[in-house]
Amino acid sequence: MTGHPRTVLVTGSAGLIGGILARRLGDRYVLRGFDRRPGPLLGPVGDLADPVALATACRGVDAIVHLAGESRVDAPWAAVLSNNIAGTAALFEAARLEGVDRVVFASSNHVVGQLEVEGAPGIYDGSGGRIIGADEPFHPDSLYGVSKAFGETLGRYYSNRHGLRVVCLRLGSVLRDDDPWLEAQRLGGDTTPNHRRFRATWLSHRDCAELVVAALEADVRFAVAYGVSANRRHFWDLGPAERLLGFRPLDAAPDNPT
Ligand SMILES: NC(=O)c1ccc[n+]([C@@H]2O[C@H](COP(=O)([O-])OP(=O)(O)OC[C@H]3O[C@@H](n4cnc5c(N)ncnc54)[C@H](O)[C@@H]3O)[C@@H](O)[C@H]2O)c1
């Protein structure tokens, strides 16, 4: 099978991005879910650590969007190890064994997060003068970032050695309220630093869903791309998503609270 999947498994389907994809992509694909808690998509409830449940989930699907995992940047090693490292390894192996054509891996900007840390605060308002490319060496800022670098590396291995199509999306900030200012307020405390970051790193729900579609449809064997809306103050390179996946964001964060 090349190019045009019909049946797509979404792991982590009960989470934030899983819910966004369930709402926005259900009319384009036959979506199936897999998560350790019940969610909006039909499919087995189970853990990535359960090979039987995982094989059942992967059987007969054309592509997998792999979202399941520990999503807290400050998560401790035990959670990162089991959910993101062992869990992602189990997912790629199940995809291979079940003959799945393509895996879209939810990577993260935190694989190069240390460059952002070192560029702050100027990087958030453009005075850092820096656009971070997808070919930068890994500079993780956390064990979470390390685990996403591992997932990308594993994806490259499965693509090179086993012929899977693999697209790694280094997602920016997908926000519950889908608005940088509202999200900063929701988090409480001093809203200014969070708002400054979110208006540079925001990936809107609409852009997130369309980026996943582009990753599912692109004629590529392996790709790494940042996922960020066309925010005026963005500092990750939008080029790879456009060149490799044909994706152009439609949304852009307002500069100021609306
Ligand atoms: N939200 C963002 O801004 C953002 C940014 C960059 C990357 N990501 C990545 O995208 C993915 C989805 O993010 P999200 O915000 O929807 O996270 P989330 O925490 O809302 O959802 C993650 C889901 O994965 C499930 N899960 C975790 N470990 C599992 C396991 N071992 N077995 C089965 N299910 C398991 C959880 O139950 C949860 O429903 C994550 O991998 C995250 O690291 C998210």
Short mmCIF file of C-alpha atoms and ligand atoms in Angstrom, two decimals:
data_model
loop_
_atom_site.label_atom_id
_atom_site.label_comp_id
_atom_site.label_asym_id
_atom_site.label_seq_id
_atom_site.Cartn_x
_atom_site.Cartn_y
_atom_site.Cartn_z
CA MET A 1 0.00 0.00 0.00
CA THR A 2 1.39 3.43 -0.76
CA GLY A 3 0.24 6.82 0.15
CA HIS A 4 -3.44 6.79 0.93
CA PRO A 5 -4.42 5.06 4.15
CA ARG A 6 -8.08 4.40 4.91
CA THR A 7 -8.04 2.71 8.30
CA VAL A 8 -5.97 4.58 10.88
CA LEU A 9 -5.20 3.56 14.45
CA VAL A 10 -4.78 6.46 16.88
CA THR A 11 -2.88 5.44 20.02
CA GLY A 12 -3.43 7.75 22.96
CA SER A 13 -6.92 8.33 21.59
CA ALA A 14 -8.33 9.33 24.99
CA GLY A 15 -5.91 12.26 25.31
CA LEU A 16 -6.06 15.88 24.17
CA ILE A 17 -4.74 15.38 20.62
CA GLY A 18 -6.55 12.05 20.27
CA GLY A 19 -9.81 13.91 20.93
CA ILE A 20 -8.93 16.58 18.36
CA LEU A 21 -8.25 13.94 15.69
CA ALA A 22 -11.42 12.01 16.59
CA ARG A 23 -13.51 15.17 16.10
CA ARG A 24 -11.79 16.42 12.95
CA LEU A 25 -10.71 13.36 10.94
CA GLY A 26 -13.60 10.94 11.40
CA ASP A 27 -15.10 11.83 8.03
CA ARG A 28 -11.80 11.23 6.17
CA TYR A 29 -10.59 7.95 7.66
CA VAL A 30 -11.93 4.92 9.45
CA LEU A 31 -10.46 5.73 12.85
CA ARG A 32 -9.71 3.18 15.52
CA GLY A 33 -8.47 3.98 19.04
CA PHE A 34 -6.08 2.46 21.54
CA ASP A 35 -5.53 3.82 25.03
CA ARG A 36 -5.34 2.56 28.57
CA ARG A 37 -8.49 4.50 29.36
CA PRO A 38 -11.72 4.69 27.36
CA GLY A 39 -11.95 7.50 24.83
CA PRO A 40 -13.94 8.76 21.89
CA LEU A 41 -12.82 6.11 19.35
CA LEU A 42 -13.75 2.45 19.16
CA GLY A 43 -10.90 0.02 19.80
CA PRO A 44 -9.25 -1.99 22.52
CA VAL A 45 -8.57 -0.43 25.91
CA GLY A 46 -5.09 -1.53 26.91
CA ASP A 47 -1.54 -0.57 27.72
CA LEU A 48 1.35 -0.35 25.27
CA ALA A 49 3.03 -2.89 27.56
CA ASP A 50 0.41 -5.53 26.63
CA PRO A 51 1.57 -7.14 23.35
CA VAL A 52 -1.69 -8.99 22.74
CA ALA A 53 -3.84 -5.87 23.10
CA LEU A 54 -1.39 -3.90 20.95
CA ALA A 55 -1.33 -6.54 18.19
CA THR A 56 -5.12 -6.61 18.17
CA ALA A 57 -5.21 -2.83 17.84
CA CYS A 58 -2.67 -2.79 14.96
CA ARG A 59 -4.21 -5.66 12.98
CA GLY A 60 -5.61 -4.63 9.61
CA VAL A 61 -4.84 -0.90 9.84
CA ASP A 62 -3.07 1.00 7.05
CA ALA A 63 -1.42 3.57 9.31
CA ILE A 64 -0.88 4.44 12.96
CA VAL A 65 -0.78 7.86 14.58
CA HIS A 66 1.24 7.16 17.71
CA LEU A 67 0.26 9.63 20.41
CA ALA A 68 0.16 7.37 23.48
CA GLY A 69 2.77 8.10 26.07
CA GLU A 70 3.83 10.28 28.94
CA SER A 71 3.20 13.86 27.83
CA ARG A 72 4.50 15.79 30.88
CA VAL A 73 7.82 17.44 30.08
CA ASP A 74 8.98 17.08 33.70
CA ALA A 75 7.94 13.42 34.01
CA PRO A 76 10.25 11.19 36.05
CA TRP A 77 12.41 8.52 34.44
CA ALA A 78 10.21 5.56 35.44
CA ALA A 79 7.20 7.00 33.56
CA VAL A 80 9.31 8.03 30.56
CA LEU A 81 11.01 4.63 30.41
CA SER A 82 7.84 2.53 30.47
CA ASN A 83 5.46 4.66 28.40
CA ASN A 84 7.71 6.49 25.92
CA ILE A 85 10.73 4.25 25.50
CA ALA A 86 9.49 0.69 26.03
CA GLY A 87 5.99 1.70 24.86
CA THR A 88 7.20 3.26 21.60
CA ALA A 89 9.50 0.29 20.94
CA ALA A 90 6.54 -2.05 21.43
CA LEU A 91 4.42 0.05 19.06
CA PHE A 92 6.97 0.02 16.21
CA GLU A 93 7.52 -3.71 16.60
CA ALA A 94 3.77 -4.42 16.58
CA ALA A 95 3.42 -2.24 13.46
CA ARG A 96 6.15 -4.26 11.73
CA LEU A 97 4.71 -7.63 12.75
CA GLU A 98 1.22 -6.63 11.60
CA GLY A 99 2.48 -5.24 8.27
CA VAL A 100 1.33 -1.66 8.89
CA ASP A 101 2.57 0.64 6.12
CA ARG A 102 3.07 3.90 8.02
CA VAL A 103 3.60 5.32 11.51
CA VAL A 104 3.16 9.00 12.30
CA PHE A 105 5.07 9.54 15.54
CA ALA A 106 4.12 12.37 17.91
CA SER A 107 7.58 13.70 18.65
CA SER A 108 8.15 17.03 20.31
CA ASN A 109 9.99 20.32 20.08
CA HIS A 110 11.62 19.25 23.36
CA VAL A 111 14.13 17.14 21.35
CA VAL A 112 15.83 20.51 20.78
CA GLY A 113 14.36 22.23 23.85
CA GLN A 114 17.74 23.19 25.29
CA LEU A 115 18.30 25.56 22.34
CA GLU A 116 15.07 27.32 23.31
CA VAL A 117 16.13 27.46 26.98
CA GLU A 118 19.44 29.05 26.00
CA GLY A 119 17.72 31.51 23.63
CA ALA A 120 15.10 32.65 26.16
CA PRO A 121 13.60 35.13 26.64
CA GLY A 122 14.64 36.86 23.40
CA ILE A 123 13.74 33.83 21.29
CA TYR A 124 10.05 34.38 22.16
CA ASP A 125 9.87 37.85 20.68
CA GLY A 126 12.17 37.39 17.69
CA SER A 127 15.15 39.21 19.19
CA GLY A 128 16.99 35.86 19.49
CA GLY A 129 17.33 36.02 15.71
CA ARG A 130 17.24 32.25 15.44
CA ILE A 131 15.16 29.73 13.51
CA ILE A 132 15.88 26.18 14.71
CA GLY A 133 16.15 23.67 11.86
CA ALA A 134 15.03 20.03 11.82
CA ASP A 135 18.60 18.95 11.03
CA GLU A 136 20.03 20.38 14.28
CA PRO A 137 21.57 17.65 16.47
CA PHE A 138 19.33 16.64 19.37
CA HIS A 139 19.51 19.07 22.30
CA PRO A 140 16.88 17.67 24.68
CA ASP A 141 15.90 19.74 27.70
CA SER A 142 14.39 16.86 29.69
CA LEU A 143 14.13 13.10 29.97
CA TYR A 144 10.88 13.52 28.07
CA GLY A 145 12.86 15.18 25.24
CA VAL A 146 15.37 12.32 25.36
CA SER A 147 12.53 9.82 24.97
CA LYS A 148 11.21 11.64 21.89
CA ALA A 149 14.72 11.65 20.38
CA PHE A 150 14.75 7.90 21.00
CA GLY A 151 11.38 7.54 19.24
CA GLU A 152 12.64 9.45 16.20
CA THR A 153 15.80 7.32 16.08
CA LEU A 154 13.77 4.14 16.38
CA GLY A 155 11.50 5.36 13.60
CA ARG A 156 14.50 5.90 11.34
CA TYR A 157 15.70 2.37 12.11
CA TYR A 158 12.30 0.80 11.32
CA SER A 159 12.12 2.82 8.14
CA ASN A 160 15.65 1.97 6.97
CA ARG A 161 15.74 -1.67 8.01
CA HIS A 162 12.11 -2.74 7.78
CA GLY A 163 10.65 -0.44 5.12
CA LEU A 164 8.01 1.29 7.28
CA ARG A 165 7.07 4.79 6.25
CA VAL A 166 7.71 6.97 9.30
CA VAL A 167 6.91 10.64 9.81
CA CYS A 168 8.07 12.28 13.06
CA LEU A 169 6.14 15.43 13.94
CA ARG A 170 7.87 17.71 16.44
CA LEU A 171 4.66 19.22 17.71
CA GLY A 172 4.59 22.69 19.22
CA SER A 173 2.03 23.70 21.85
CA VAL A 174 -1.39 22.10 21.32
CA LEU A 175 -3.53 23.90 23.88
CA ARG A 176 -6.74 22.77 25.55
CA ASP A 177 -8.41 26.14 24.95
CA ASP A 178 -6.83 26.43 21.46
CA ASP A 179 -5.83 30.00 22.27
CA PRO A 180 -2.45 31.20 23.63
CA TRP A 181 -3.93 33.89 25.86
CA LEU A 182 -6.79 31.80 27.30
CA GLU A 183 -4.38 28.94 27.98
CA ALA A 184 -1.95 31.25 29.80
CA GLN A 185 -4.84 32.47 31.94
CA ARG A 186 -6.08 28.95 32.59
CA LEU A 187 -2.64 27.97 33.90
CA GLY A 188 -2.79 30.86 36.38
CA GLY A 189 0.08 32.63 38.13
CA ASP A 190 2.04 35.16 36.10
CA THR A 191 0.44 34.83 32.66
CA THR A 192 3.07 36.87 30.80
CA PRO A 193 5.84 34.24 30.35
CA ASN A 194 3.39 31.50 29.33
CA HIS A 195 1.63 33.81 26.90
CA ARG A 196 4.92 34.93 25.34
CA ARG A 197 5.90 31.31 24.77
CA PHE A 198 2.51 30.08 23.55
CA ARG A 199 2.10 32.85 20.97
CA ALA A 200 5.40 31.65 19.43
CA THR A 201 4.86 27.88 19.80
CA TRP A 202 1.08 27.46 19.32
CA LEU A 203 -0.16 24.72 17.00
CA SER A 204 -3.88 25.25 16.54
CA HIS A 205 -6.28 22.30 16.65
CA ARG A 206 -7.10 22.83 12.98
CA ASP A 207 -3.43 22.97 11.95
CA CYS A 208 -2.62 19.97 14.13
CA ALA A 209 -5.29 17.83 12.45
CA GLU A 210 -4.27 18.96 8.95
CA LEU A 211 -0.60 18.32 9.72
CA VAL A 212 -1.46 14.76 10.72
CA VAL A 213 -3.40 14.33 7.45
CA ALA A 214 -0.37 15.62 5.52
CA ALA A 215 1.87 13.15 7.38
CA LEU A 216 -0.55 10.31 6.58
CA GLU A 217 -0.71 11.16 2.88
CA ALA A 218 2.83 12.35 1.98
CA ASP A 219 4.89 10.22 -0.37
CA VAL A 220 7.92 9.96 1.93
CA ARG A 221 9.84 7.04 3.42
CA PHE A 222 11.09 8.98 6.49
CA ALA A 223 10.64 12.60 7.52
CA VAL A 224 11.06 14.87 10.52
CA ALA A 225 9.11 18.13 10.63
CA TYR A 226 8.12 20.75 13.19
CA GLY A 227 4.44 21.31 13.78
CA VAL A 228 3.68 24.93 14.55
CA SER A 229 1.11 27.42 13.29
CA ALA A 230 2.25 30.39 11.20
CA ASN A 231 2.85 32.49 14.33
CA ARG A 232 4.71 35.68 13.57
CA ARG A 233 7.20 34.92 16.37
CA HIS A 234 7.76 31.22 15.62
CA PHE A 235 11.33 29.99 15.99
CA TRP A 236 11.18 26.46 14.54
CA ASP A 237 11.65 26.01 10.82
CA LEU A 238 8.31 25.59 9.01
CA GLY A 239 10.18 24.55 5.83
CA PRO A 240 10.37 20.75 6.30
CA ALA A 241 6.61 20.45 6.87
CA GLU A 242 5.97 22.31 3.62
CA ARG A 243 8.70 20.69 1.51
CA LEU A 244 8.35 17.11 2.73
CA LEU A 245 4.67 16.92 3.65
CA GLY A 246 3.05 19.68 1.61
CA PHE A 247 1.67 21.26 4.80
CA ARG A 248 1.10 24.97 5.25
CA PRO A 249 -0.47 26.18 8.49
CA LEU A 250 -3.71 28.15 8.23
CA ASP A 251 -3.70 29.76 11.66
CA ALA A 252 -1.42 32.25 13.39
CA ALA A 253 -1.37 33.40 17.00
CA PRO A 254 -2.52 36.96 17.61
CA ASP A 255 0.29 39.07 19.01
CA ASN A 256 -1.78 40.36 21.89
CA PRO A 257 -4.65 39.07 23.99
CA THR A 258 -7.89 39.16 22.05
N1 LIG B 1 -0.11 18.56 23.57
C1 LIG B 1 1.02 19.06 23.11
O1 LIG B 1 1.19 20.27 23.02
C2 LIG B 1 2.12 18.16 22.62
C3 LIG B 1 3.29 18.74 22.14
C4 LIG B 1 4.33 17.93 21.67
C5 LIG B 1 4.18 16.55 21.69
N2 LIG B 1 3.03 16.00 22.19
C6 LIG B 1 2.92 14.53 22.20
O2 LIG B 1 1.72 14.15 21.56
C7 LIG B 1 1.17 13.01 22.21
C8 LIG B 1 -0.26 13.31 22.64
O3 LIG B 1 -0.25 14.45 23.48
P1 LIG B 1 -1.53 14.85 24.33
O4 LIG B 1 -1.36 16.28 24.68
O5 LIG B 1 -2.77 14.39 23.65
O6 LIG B 1 -1.25 13.98 25.64
P2 LIG B 1 -2.30 13.40 26.71
O7 LIG B 1 -1.53 13.21 27.97
O8 LIG B 1 -3.53 14.23 26.74
O9 LIG B 1 -2.68 11.97 26.09
C9 LIG B 1 -1.81 10.89 26.12
C10 LIG B 1 -2.68 9.63 26.15
O10 LIG B 1 -1.80 8.49 26.09
C11 LIG B 1 -2.33 7.51 26.97
N3 LIG B 1 -1.23 6.65 27.40
C12 LIG B 1 -0.10 7.05 28.07
N4 LIG B 1 0.68 5.99 28.30
C13 LIG B 1 0.05 4.91 27.77
C14 LIG B 1 0.36 3.53 27.72
N5 LIG B 1 1.49 3.05 28.26
N6 LIG B 1 -0.50 2.70 27.11
C15 LIG B 1 -1.67 3.17 26.58
N7 LIG B 1 -2.04 4.47 26.62
C16 LIG B 1 -1.17 5.33 27.21
C17 LIG B 1 -2.95 8.29 28.13
O11 LIG B 1 -3.94 7.50 28.80
C18 LIG B 1 -3.52 9.51 27.42
O12 LIG B 1 -4.88 9.34 27.07
C19 LIG B 1 2.10 12.67 23.36
O13 LIG B 1 3.00 11.66 22.93
C20 LIG B 1 2.84 13.96 23.61
O14 LIG B 1 4.13 13.73 24.15
C21 LIG B 1 2.01 16.76 22.65
#
